[in-house]
mmCIF file of C-alpha atoms and ligand atoms in Angstrom:
data_model
loop_
_atom_site.group_PDB
_atom_site.id
_atom_site.type_symbol
_atom_site.label_atom_id
_atom_site.label_comp_id
_atom_site.label_asym_id
_atom_site.label_seq_id
_atom_site.Cartn_x
_atom_site.Cartn_y
_atom_site.Cartn_z
ATOM 1 C CA ALA A 130 -0.186 -0.226 -0.254
ATOM 2 C CA SER A 131 1.148 3.568 -0.194
ATOM 3 C CA THR A 132 2.257 5.441 2.220
ATOM 4 C CA GLU A 133 0.659 8.749 0.925
ATOM 5 C CA ASP A 134 -2.534 7.658 0.970
ATOM 6 C CA PRO A 135 -4.557 6.809 4.202
ATOM 7 C CA ASP A 136 -7.034 5.300 2.533
ATOM 8 C CA SER A 137 -4.727 2.323 1.688
ATOM 9 C CA THR A 138 -2.982 2.298 4.529
ATOM 10 C CA GLY A 139 -5.571 1.310 7.065
ATOM 11 C CA HIS A 140 -5.733 4.453 9.243
ATOM 12 C CA GLU A 141 -8.426 4.852 11.352
ATOM 13 C CA GLN A 142 -8.068 8.511 11.275
ATOM 14 C CA VAL A 143 -5.581 11.225 10.153
ATOM 15 C CA VAL A 144 -6.474 15.052 11.777
ATOM 16 C CA PHE A 145 -5.001 17.967 9.829
ATOM 17 C CA CYS A 146 -4.587 21.132 12.430
ATOM 18 C CA GLN A 147 -3.903 24.577 11.274
ATOM 19 C CA ASP A 148 -4.218 27.509 13.655
ATOM 20 C CA LYS A 149 -3.300 30.591 11.997
ATOM 21 C CA GLN A 150 -2.503 32.623 14.876
ATOM 22 C CA SER A 151 0.579 30.591 16.184
ATOM 23 C CA GLY A 152 1.692 29.167 12.625
ATOM 24 C CA LEU A 153 0.881 25.475 14.039
ATOM 25 C CA LYS A 154 0.238 23.279 10.884
ATOM 26 C CA ALA A 155 0.217 19.740 12.387
ATOM 27 C CA ILE A 156 -0.956 16.123 11.421
ATOM 28 C CA ILE A 157 -2.057 13.223 13.856
ATOM 29 C CA GLY A 158 -2.142 10.052 12.601
ATOM 30 C CA ILE A 159 -4.166 7.331 14.478
ATOM 31 C CA TYR A 160 -3.103 3.635 12.961
ATOM 32 C CA SER A 161 -5.062 1.710 15.488
ATOM 33 C CA THR A 162 -6.981 1.941 18.461
ATOM 34 C CA ALA A 163 -7.657 -1.644 18.638
ATOM 35 C CA LEU A 164 -5.969 -2.242 21.837
ATOM 36 C CA GLY A 165 -6.442 0.796 23.329
ATOM 37 C CA PRO A 166 -5.876 4.755 22.991
ATOM 38 C CA ALA A 167 -3.244 5.477 20.513
ATOM 39 C CA LEU A 168 -0.074 6.692 21.946
ATOM 40 C CA GLY A 169 2.819 7.857 19.939
ATOM 41 C CA GLY A 170 5.018 10.913 20.328
ATOM 42 C CA THR A 171 5.090 14.046 18.482
ATOM 43 C CA ARG A 172 7.707 14.916 15.895
ATOM 44 C CA PHE A 173 8.779 18.572 15.327
ATOM 45 C CA TYR A 174 10.545 18.981 11.831
ATOM 46 C CA PRO A 175 11.113 21.301 8.941
ATOM 47 C CA TYR A 176 9.373 18.875 6.349
ATOM 48 C CA ALA A 177 10.121 20.045 2.714
ATOM 49 C CA SER A 178 6.432 19.588 1.996
ATOM 50 C CA GLU A 179 3.165 18.737 3.216
ATOM 51 C CA ALA A 180 3.237 15.161 1.344
ATOM 52 C CA ASP A 181 6.427 14.508 2.935
ATOM 53 C CA ALA A 182 4.983 15.107 6.738
ATOM 54 C CA LEU A 183 1.946 12.915 5.651
ATOM 55 C CA HIS A 184 4.485 10.038 4.316
ATOM 56 C CA ASP A 185 6.076 10.587 7.901
ATOM 57 C CA VAL A 186 2.979 10.391 10.257
ATOM 58 C CA LEU A 187 1.254 7.814 8.516
ATOM 59 C CA ASP A 188 4.587 5.573 8.591
ATOM 60 C CA LEU A 189 5.387 6.384 12.191
ATOM 61 C CA SER A 190 1.957 5.890 13.513
ATOM 62 C CA ARG A 191 1.681 2.480 12.053
ATOM 63 C CA GLY A 192 5.418 1.699 13.461
ATOM 64 C CA MET A 193 3.832 2.778 16.873
ATOM 65 C CA ALA A 194 0.964 0.494 16.550
ATOM 66 C CA TYR A 195 3.338 -2.118 16.330
ATOM 67 C CA LYS A 196 5.590 -1.586 19.210
ATOM 68 C CA ASN A 197 2.717 -1.050 21.714
ATOM 69 C CA ALA A 198 1.026 -4.284 20.602
ATOM 70 C CA LEU A 199 4.412 -6.216 21.433
ATOM 71 C CA ALA A 200 5.128 -4.134 24.486
ATOM 72 C CA GLY A 201 1.836 -5.510 26.008
ATOM 73 C CA LEU A 202 0.333 -2.493 26.722
ATOM 74 C CA ASP A 203 -2.982 -1.674 26.416
ATOM 75 C CA LEU A 204 -2.686 1.192 23.604
ATOM 76 C CA GLY A 205 -2.835 1.525 20.163
ATOM 77 C CA GLY A 206 -1.088 3.404 17.652
ATOM 78 C CA GLY A 207 -0.446 6.693 16.680
ATOM 79 C CA LYS A 208 1.666 9.581 16.236
ATOM 80 C CA ALA A 209 2.036 13.629 15.249
ATOM 81 C CA VAL A 210 4.084 15.782 13.197
ATOM 82 C CA ILE A 211 4.291 19.408 13.621
ATOM 83 C CA TRP A 212 5.477 20.913 10.457
ATOM 84 C CA GLY A 213 7.901 23.444 11.339
ATOM 85 C CA ASP A 214 11.392 24.610 12.381
ATOM 86 C CA PRO A 215 11.325 23.630 16.155
ATOM 87 C CA GLU A 216 14.537 25.984 16.610
ATOM 88 C CA LYS A 217 12.384 28.949 14.655
ATOM 89 C CA ASP A 218 8.959 28.134 15.052
ATOM 90 C CA LYS A 219 8.481 26.709 18.474
ATOM 91 C CA SER A 220 6.352 29.010 21.480
ATOM 92 C CA GLU A 221 3.807 28.343 24.071
ATOM 93 C CA SER A 222 1.225 29.637 21.863
ATOM 94 C CA LEU A 223 1.711 26.978 19.044
ATOM 95 C CA LEU A 224 2.574 24.214 21.744
ATOM 96 C CA ARG A 225 -0.937 24.933 23.513
ATOM 97 C CA ALA A 226 -3.159 25.596 20.309
ATOM 98 C CA TYR A 227 -1.500 21.903 19.399
ATOM 99 C CA GLY A 228 -2.496 20.230 22.973
ATOM 100 C CA ARG A 229 -5.982 21.848 22.010
ATOM 101 C CA PHE A 230 -6.159 19.815 19.145
ATOM 102 C CA VAL A 231 -4.910 16.681 20.947
ATOM 103 C CA GLN A 232 -7.445 17.628 23.513
ATOM 104 C CA SER A 233 -10.244 17.673 20.909
ATOM 105 C CA LEU A 234 -9.719 14.118 20.426
ATOM 106 C CA GLY A 235 -11.413 13.034 23.362
ATOM 107 C CA GLY A 236 -8.486 10.549 24.558
ATOM 108 C CA ARG A 237 -8.320 8.834 20.765
ATOM 109 C CA TYR A 238 -4.548 9.963 21.020
ATOM 110 C CA TYR A 239 -2.196 10.673 24.083
ATOM 111 C CA THR A 240 1.242 12.733 22.630
ATOM 112 C CA ALA A 241 4.721 12.334 24.025
ATOM 113 C CA CYS A 242 8.080 13.442 23.023
ATOM 114 C CA ASP A 243 9.902 12.834 19.709
ATOM 115 C CA VAL A 244 12.774 13.931 17.685
ATOM 116 C CA GLY A 245 12.260 17.880 18.249
ATOM 117 C CA THR A 246 9.977 18.037 21.068
ATOM 118 C CA TYR A 247 11.315 17.593 24.820
ATOM 119 C CA VAL A 248 9.671 16.758 28.433
ATOM 120 C CA ALA A 249 9.620 20.828 28.645
ATOM 121 C CA ASP A 250 7.302 20.731 25.333
ATOM 122 C CA MET A 251 5.155 18.256 27.206
ATOM 123 C CA ASP A 252 4.714 20.012 30.169
ATOM 124 C CA VAL A 253 3.170 22.758 27.918
ATOM 125 C CA VAL A 254 1.129 20.672 25.923
ATOM 126 C CA ALA A 255 -0.148 19.415 29.092
ATOM 127 C CA ARG A 256 -1.545 22.962 29.943
ATOM 128 C CA GLU A 257 -3.986 22.357 27.200
ATOM 129 C CA THR A 258 -4.835 18.726 27.610
ATOM 130 C CA ARG A 259 -4.940 15.544 30.009
ATOM 131 C CA PHE A 260 -3.896 13.054 26.907
ATOM 132 C CA VAL A 261 -0.187 13.663 27.092
ATOM 133 C CA THR A 262 2.703 11.566 28.485
ATOM 134 C CA GLY A 263 6.876 12.302 28.782
ATOM 135 C CA ARG A 264 6.438 15.018 31.039
ATOM 136 C CA SER A 265 9.281 16.581 33.333
ATOM 137 C CA VAL A 266 9.161 14.321 36.994
ATOM 138 C CA GLU A 267 8.476 17.966 38.081
ATOM 139 C CA HIS A 268 4.952 17.586 36.515
ATOM 140 C CA GLY A 269 4.302 14.438 37.848
ATOM 141 C CA GLY A 270 5.903 12.915 34.589
ATOM 142 C CA ALA A 271 8.108 9.521 33.874
ATOM 143 C CA GLY A 272 11.132 12.234 32.627
ATOM 144 C CA ASP A 273 13.958 10.894 30.929
ATOM 145 C CA SER A 274 12.616 7.665 28.741
ATOM 146 C CA SER A 275 16.018 6.787 27.747
ATOM 147 C CA VAL A 276 16.857 5.049 31.243
ATOM 148 C CA LEU A 277 14.303 2.497 30.652
ATOM 149 C CA THR A 278 15.136 2.065 26.708
ATOM 150 C CA ALA A 279 18.308 1.057 27.629
ATOM 151 C CA TRP A 280 17.256 -1.410 30.066
ATOM 152 C CA GLY A 281 14.598 -3.113 27.214
ATOM 153 C CA VAL A 282 17.247 -3.241 24.476
ATOM 154 C CA PHE A 283 19.770 -4.986 27.468
ATOM 155 C CA GLN A 284 17.093 -7.440 28.280
ATOM 156 C CA GLY A 285 16.537 -8.144 24.414
ATOM 157 C CA MET A 286 20.292 -8.769 23.860
ATOM 158 C CA ARG A 287 20.064 -11.192 26.403
ATOM 159 C CA ALA A 288 17.359 -13.112 24.920
ATOM 160 C CA ALA A 289 19.500 -12.899 21.363
ATOM 161 C CA ALA A 290 22.742 -14.348 23.388
ATOM 162 C CA GLU A 291 20.807 -17.229 24.798
ATOM 163 C CA HIS A 292 19.405 -18.120 21.562
ATOM 164 C CA VAL A 293 22.812 -18.080 19.704
ATOM 165 C CA TRP A 294 24.920 -19.104 22.652
ATOM 166 C CA GLY A 295 23.158 -20.844 25.020
ATOM 167 C CA SER A 296 22.901 -18.421 27.755
ATOM 168 C CA PRO A 297 21.143 -15.215 28.781
ATOM 169 C CA THR A 298 23.923 -12.999 29.331
ATOM 170 C CA LEU A 299 26.820 -11.014 27.586
ATOM 171 C CA ALA A 300 29.503 -11.982 29.933
ATOM 172 C CA GLY A 301 32.651 -12.727 28.042
ATOM 173 C CA ARG A 302 31.081 -11.123 24.284
ATOM 174 C CA ARG A 303 32.367 -8.139 22.844
ATOM 175 C CA VAL A 304 29.503 -5.567 22.234
ATOM 176 C CA GLY A 305 30.033 -2.731 19.821
ATOM 177 C CA VAL A 306 27.823 0.214 20.968
ATOM 178 C CA SER A 307 27.423 2.931 17.926
ATOM 179 C CA GLY A 308 26.298 5.969 19.611
ATOM 180 C CA LEU A 309 27.196 7.419 23.275
ATOM 181 C CA GLY A 310 24.352 9.245 23.744
ATOM 182 C CA LYS A 311 21.322 9.205 26.145
ATOM 183 C CA VAL A 312 20.518 5.649 25.784
ATOM 184 C CA GLY A 313 23.945 4.186 24.470
ATOM 185 C CA LYS A 314 25.347 5.891 27.966
ATOM 186 C CA HIS A 315 22.847 3.317 30.105
ATOM 187 C CA LEU A 316 23.602 0.581 27.690
ATOM 188 C CA THR A 317 27.366 0.656 28.306
ATOM 189 C CA ALA A 318 26.790 0.793 32.065
ATOM 190 C CA HIS A 319 24.404 -2.367 31.975
ATOM 191 C CA LEU A 320 26.746 -4.320 29.723
ATOM 192 C CA ILE A 321 29.920 -3.480 31.696
ATOM 193 C CA GLU A 322 27.895 -4.872 34.320
ATOM 194 C CA ASP A 323 26.984 -8.120 32.980
ATOM 195 C CA GLY A 324 30.749 -8.633 32.190
ATOM 196 C CA ALA A 325 30.671 -7.821 28.742
ATOM 197 C CA SER A 326 33.765 -5.924 26.756
ATOM 198 C CA VAL A 327 32.248 -2.994 25.298
ATOM 199 C CA VAL A 328 33.891 -1.032 22.047
ATOM 200 C CA ALA A 329 31.954 2.383 21.409
ATOM 201 C CA THR A 330 32.451 4.914 18.887
ATOM 202 C CA ASP A 331 30.274 8.384 18.264
ATOM 203 C CA VAL A 332 31.033 11.278 16.522
ATOM 204 C CA ASP A 333 30.437 13.857 19.268
ATOM 205 C CA GLN A 334 33.839 14.526 21.411
ATOM 206 C CA ARG A 335 31.935 14.989 24.467
ATOM 207 C CA ALA A 336 30.591 11.591 24.589
ATOM 208 C CA ILE A 337 33.870 9.995 23.704
ATOM 209 C CA ASP A 338 35.288 12.399 26.974
ATOM 210 C CA TRP A 339 32.811 10.939 28.710
ATOM 211 C CA VAL A 340 33.300 7.287 28.277
ATOM 212 C CA ARG A 341 36.806 7.364 28.565
ATOM 213 C CA GLU A 342 36.157 8.973 32.124
ATOM 214 C CA ALA A 343 33.356 6.775 33.120
ATOM 215 C CA TYR A 344 34.470 3.081 32.011
ATOM 216 C CA PRO A 345 38.345 3.696 30.484
ATOM 217 C CA GLN A 346 38.153 -0.294 30.092
ATOM 218 C CA VAL A 347 36.027 0.730 26.716
ATOM 219 C CA ASP A 348 37.802 0.427 23.437
ATOM 220 C CA LEU A 349 36.897 3.110 20.939
ATOM 221 C CA VAL A 350 36.809 3.127 17.042
ATOM 222 C CA ASP A 351 36.663 5.898 14.433
ATOM 223 C CA ASP A 352 33.704 5.549 13.521
ATOM 224 C CA ALA A 353 30.333 3.351 12.659
ATOM 225 C CA ALA A 354 31.883 1.621 9.788
ATOM 226 C CA ALA A 355 34.992 0.803 11.572
ATOM 227 C CA MET A 356 32.657 -0.665 14.391
ATOM 228 C CA VAL A 357 30.816 -3.027 11.923
ATOM 229 C CA ALA A 358 34.288 -4.410 10.620
ATOM 230 C CA ALA A 359 35.750 -4.995 13.784
ATOM 231 C CA ASP A 360 35.760 -8.165 15.828
ATOM 232 C CA ILE A 361 32.676 -8.223 17.933
ATOM 233 C CA ASP A 362 29.991 -10.655 18.905
ATOM 234 C CA VAL A 363 27.244 -8.352 19.156
ATOM 235 C CA TYR A 364 26.448 -4.713 17.340
ATOM 236 C CA ALA A 365 24.158 -2.254 19.189
ATOM 237 C CA PRO A 366 23.189 0.525 16.904
ATOM 238 C CA CYS A 367 21.993 3.517 19.327
ATOM 239 C CA ALA A 368 22.644 6.505 17.051
ATOM 240 C CA LEU A 369 20.627 7.091 13.844
ATOM 241 C CA GLY A 370 18.361 4.802 11.594
ATOM 242 C CA GLY A 371 19.740 2.959 8.767
ATOM 243 C CA ALA A 372 22.678 1.558 10.289
ATOM 244 C CA LEU A 373 21.755 -1.712 8.839
ATOM 245 C CA ALA A 374 22.450 -1.460 4.833
ATOM 246 C CA ASP A 375 23.713 -3.387 1.791
ATOM 247 C CA ASP A 376 27.407 -2.320 2.579
ATOM 248 C CA THR A 377 27.067 -2.762 6.497
ATOM 249 C CA VAL A 378 25.653 -6.542 5.926
ATOM 250 C CA SER A 379 28.414 -7.772 3.693
ATOM 251 C CA VAL A 380 30.906 -6.628 6.086
ATOM 252 C CA LEU A 381 29.477 -7.132 9.746
ATOM 253 C CA ARG A 382 31.061 -9.518 12.013
ATOM 254 C CA ALA A 383 28.799 -9.385 14.593
ATOM 255 C CA LYS A 384 26.431 -12.492 15.401
ATOM 256 C CA VAL A 385 23.459 -10.169 16.873
ATOM 257 C CA VAL A 386 22.335 -6.920 16.444
ATOM 258 C CA ALA A 387 20.118 -5.726 18.968
ATOM 259 C CA GLY A 388 20.341 -1.761 19.387
ATOM 260 C CA ALA A 389 18.098 0.941 20.308
ATOM 261 C CA ALA A 390 17.788 3.146 16.907
ATOM 262 C CA ASN A 391 14.781 3.336 15.200
ATOM 263 C CA ASN A 392 14.282 2.145 11.899
ATOM 264 C CA GLN A 393 17.819 -0.052 11.956
ATOM 265 C CA LEU A 394 17.330 -1.485 8.513
ATOM 266 C CA ALA A 395 17.740 0.880 5.572
ATOM 267 C CA HIS A 396 15.414 -0.996 3.375
ATOM 268 C CA PRO A 397 12.919 -3.944 3.425
ATOM 269 C CA GLY A 398 14.910 -6.847 2.201
ATOM 270 C CA ILE A 399 17.914 -6.444 4.657
ATOM 271 C CA GLU A 400 16.051 -8.485 6.980
ATOM 272 C CA LYS A 401 16.597 -11.828 5.117
ATOM 273 C CA GLN A 402 20.021 -10.780 4.057
ATOM 274 C CA LEU A 403 21.046 -10.665 7.870
ATOM 275 C CA ALA A 404 19.135 -14.244 8.292
ATOM 276 C CA ASP A 405 21.142 -15.351 5.261
ATOM 277 C CA ARG A 406 24.222 -14.673 6.576
ATOM 278 C CA GLY A 407 23.370 -15.816 9.768
ATOM 279 C CA VAL A 408 23.195 -12.912 11.526
ATOM 280 C CA LEU A 409 20.694 -12.702 14.192
ATOM 281 C CA TYR A 410 18.720 -9.187 14.487
ATOM 282 C CA ALA A 411 16.550 -8.322 17.294
ATOM 283 C CA PRO A 412 13.865 -6.122 15.515
ATOM 284 C CA ASP A 413 14.761 -2.696 16.748
ATOM 285 C CA TYR A 414 10.927 -1.763 17.805
ATOM 286 C CA VAL A 415 10.807 -5.005 19.859
ATOM 287 C CA VAL A 416 13.890 -4.001 22.035
ATOM 288 C CA ASN A 417 13.715 -0.291 22.303
ATOM 289 C CA ALA A 418 9.977 -0.446 23.488
ATOM 290 C CA GLY A 419 11.348 0.482 27.110
ATOM 291 C CA GLY A 420 10.943 4.322 26.493
ATOM 292 C CA VAL A 421 7.416 3.933 25.616
ATOM 293 C CA ILE A 422 6.795 1.565 28.427
ATOM 294 C CA GLN A 423 8.206 4.385 30.533
ATOM 295 C CA VAL A 424 5.811 7.133 29.450
ATOM 296 C CA ALA A 425 3.051 4.770 29.081
ATOM 297 C CA ASP A 426 3.121 4.072 32.714
ATOM 298 C CA GLU A 427 2.947 7.848 33.378
ATOM 299 C CA ILE A 428 -0.967 7.562 31.747
ATOM 300 C CA GLU A 429 -1.591 5.527 35.342
ATOM 301 C CA GLY A 430 0.556 7.556 37.498
ATOM 302 C CA PHE A 431 4.237 6.882 37.356
ATOM 303 C CA ASN A 432 6.050 3.975 38.981
ATOM 304 C CA PHE A 433 9.132 3.406 38.033
ATOM 305 C CA GLU A 434 9.382 -0.199 39.396
ATOM 306 C CA ARG A 435 6.216 -1.021 37.442
ATOM 307 C CA ALA A 436 7.742 0.452 34.454
ATOM 308 C CA LYS A 437 10.685 -1.327 34.795
ATOM 309 C CA LEU A 438 9.463 -4.814 35.464
ATOM 310 C CA ARG A 439 7.471 -4.296 32.244
ATOM 311 C CA ALA A 440 10.704 -3.507 30.577
ATOM 312 C CA THR A 441 12.589 -6.438 31.901
ATOM 313 C CA ARG A 442 9.581 -8.328 30.277
ATOM 314 C CA ILE A 443 11.309 -7.438 26.583
ATOM 315 C CA TYR A 444 13.407 -10.507 27.604
ATOM 316 C CA ASP A 445 10.595 -12.492 27.177
ATOM 317 C CA THR A 446 8.997 -11.079 24.383
ATOM 318 C CA THR A 447 12.295 -11.474 22.326
ATOM 319 C CA ARG A 448 12.709 -14.888 22.900
ATOM 320 C CA GLU A 449 9.274 -15.483 21.903
ATOM 321 C CA ILE A 450 9.549 -13.755 18.719
ATOM 322 C CA LEU A 451 13.080 -15.867 17.914
ATOM 323 C CA ARG A 452 11.089 -18.678 18.882
ATOM 324 C CA LEU A 453 8.290 -17.977 16.461
ATOM 325 C CA ALA A 454 10.894 -17.170 13.591
ATOM 326 C CA ASP A 455 12.851 -20.396 13.946
ATOM 327 C CA ALA A 456 9.316 -21.989 14.045
ATOM 328 C CA GLU A 457 8.116 -20.178 11.014
ATOM 329 C CA GLY A 458 10.812 -20.306 9.082
ATOM 330 C CA VAL A 459 10.808 -16.477 8.487
ATOM 331 C CA PRO A 460 13.531 -13.863 9.914
ATOM 332 C CA PRO A 461 12.731 -12.362 13.266
ATOM 333 C CA ALA A 462 11.301 -9.181 11.786
ATOM 334 C CA VAL A 463 8.786 -11.036 9.947
ATOM 335 C CA ALA A 464 7.969 -13.201 13.162
ATOM 336 C CA ALA A 465 7.640 -9.931 15.399
ATOM 337 C CA ASP A 466 5.277 -8.309 12.904
ATOM 338 C CA ARG A 467 3.084 -11.531 12.676
ATOM 339 C CA LEU A 468 2.875 -11.608 16.296
ATOM 340 C CA ALA A 469 1.702 -7.984 16.811
ATOM 341 C CA GLU A 470 -0.699 -8.525 14.038
ATOM 342 C CA ARG A 471 -2.108 -11.340 15.489
ATOM 343 C CA ARG A 472 -2.102 -9.694 19.179
ATOM 344 C CA MET A 473 -3.996 -6.649 17.397
ATOM 345 C CA ALA A 474 -6.715 -8.512 15.556
ATOM 346 C CA GLU A 475 -7.401 -11.078 18.619
ATOM 347 C CA ILE A 476 -7.536 -8.204 21.115
ATOM 348 C CA GLY A 477 -9.654 -6.009 18.717
ATOM 349 C CA ARG A 478 -12.065 -8.808 17.973
ATOM 350 C CA LEU A 479 -12.928 -9.130 21.660
ATOM 351 C CA ARG A 480 -13.208 -5.388 22.096
ATOM 352 C CA THR A 481 -16.021 -5.536 19.483
ATOM 353 C CA ILE A 482 -17.756 -8.320 21.317
ATOM 354 C CA HIS A 483 -18.166 -6.076 24.710
HETATM 355 P P1 NAD B 796 20.883 10.841 21.669
HETATM 356 O O1 NAD B 796 21.333 12.069 20.738
HETATM 357 O O2 NAD B 796 20.564 11.196 23.034
HETATM 358 O O3 NAD B 796 22.055 9.808 20.990
HETATM 359 C C1 NAD B 796 22.344 9.779 20.113
HETATM 360 C C2 NAD B 796 24.277 9.458 20.063
HETATM 361 O O4 NAD B 796 24.695 9.457 18.707
HETATM 362 C C3 NAD B 796 24.750 10.939 20.024
HETATM 363 O O5 NAD B 796 25.605 11.075 21.147
HETATM 364 C C4 NAD B 796 25.421 11.633 18.687
HETATM 365 O O6 NAD B 796 26.292 12.063 18.799
HETATM 366 C C5 NAD B 796 25.761 9.918 18.097
HETATM 367 N N1 NAD B 796 25.831 9.915 17.191
HETATM 368 C C6 NAD B 796 25.110 10.488 15.830
HETATM 369 N N2 NAD B 796 25.611 10.165 14.495
HETATM 370 C C7 NAD B 796 26.743 9.347 14.556
HETATM 371 C C8 NAD B 796 27.376 8.236 14.080
HETATM 372 N N3 NAD B 796 26.858 8.631 12.336
HETATM 373 N N4 NAD B 796 27.729 7.419 14.632
HETATM 374 C C9 NAD B 796 28.245 7.416 15.681
HETATM 375 N N5 NAD B 796 27.351 8.104 16.074
HETATM 376 C C10 NAD B 796 26.480 9.050 16.196
HETATM 377 O O7 NAD B 796 19.893 9.950 21.223
HETATM 378 P P2 NAD B 796 19.351 8.911 22.389
HETATM 379 O O8 NAD B 796 17.858 9.144 22.706
HETATM 380 O O9 NAD B 796 20.229 8.087 23.159
HETATM 381 O O10 NAD B 796 18.787 7.721 20.637
HETATM 382 C C11 NAD B 796 19.452 7.072 20.214
HETATM 383 C C12 NAD B 796 18.790 6.300 19.318
HETATM 384 O O11 NAD B 796 17.629 5.442 20.197
HETATM 385 C C13 NAD B 796 17.787 6.677 18.218
HETATM 386 O O12 NAD B 796 17.995 6.507 17.024
HETATM 387 C C14 NAD B 796 16.792 7.204 18.676
HETATM 388 O O13 NAD B 796 15.350 7.352 18.280
HETATM 389 C C15 NAD B 796 16.390 5.707 19.541
HETATM 390 N N6 NAD B 796 15.564 5.631 20.588
HETATM 391 C C16 NAD B 796 15.311 6.177 21.820
HETATM 392 C C17 NAD B 796 14.601 6.158 23.073
HETATM 393 C C18 NAD B 796 14.654 6.936 24.084
HETATM 394 O O14 NAD B 796 13.810 6.838 24.657
HETATM 395 N N7 NAD B 796 15.655 7.860 23.864
HETATM 396 C C19 NAD B 796 13.577 4.907 22.821
HETATM 397 C C20 NAD B 796 13.169 4.236 21.620
HETATM 398 C C21 NAD B 796 14.387 4.618 20.755
#
């Protein structure tokens, strides 16, 4: 199906929002509310055209439905994009106008942070709507979601390690962390604690300085290209999307890929190339769901221990997906999609009965 045309993508609802006074132009995409209210962040980005913004929101909202389904949340999938430059166009009046649009959906969509929006912005949005998560701790929010994102990635990685090497630990393995940002830093700490040796890279000197200081035992390589060619057991992309492309997969030496970055597969078909080369790819949206689990918990009144327990279950979900992939003879990415679709269809059916 074309992602340009909501009619052909199966979305429940796509809302175009415009507020002349503040200059707000936003699109809210609700892919599915089969499991509950749609949850997904707001991306604030200077798209080249409205068509690009629409394309992105349709893709992202569908992705959230799959992610939330596999995270075991009673939430559907949605996402919003604000078309503009966050550096220049963001203002209190714009964010509040946006909050009023979210409120007007009556709880069919809960928003949160994404690229270009921060907890402080959600605090402003929250002045107009109660259907917002990812607020600051001072405002009763869950705070920085990278804490449980990293914890969840670590759990997914343990399940992958168990599948390949027979034991759910990274002890004695060499793990390459590409991107020492908010998630990469926490992940490095979990890996070291588990007894792994870590190889890392980042384009930002401040991140390199941090790791030299915090974990002098971490080896550093120049860039992501050097990382994939290095002698590592596990590759953890924790920077931007598209880490797994044709040229990467052909040289990758790791047996497992499990990382936080969204959209790691540069194009469809890479999951098959990885499988053919005997590389186990733990699907990104499965292992990086700890962040959405953390902000979703805020809806009930944030409780870190409860959220952490839920994020720990990413270990079980990843195991289940890897088992299903073997049983059905498909790559894990395909097995994950099937499991998410089954859950949405099953619970969706129950909902219509009641
Ligand atoms: P971040 O911006 O804090 O960190 C990203 C790091 O990657 C930065 O240190 C940056 O310098 C580095 N980087 C950028 N380009 C690089 C390159 N080419 N090679 C090496 N390093 C590079 O972001 P984050 O919150 O840590 O998120 C990391 C990834 O995980 C992103 O793809 C994000 O979408 C995804 N993710 C994050 C969360 C979360 O809760 N923070 C949740 C789910 C998914």
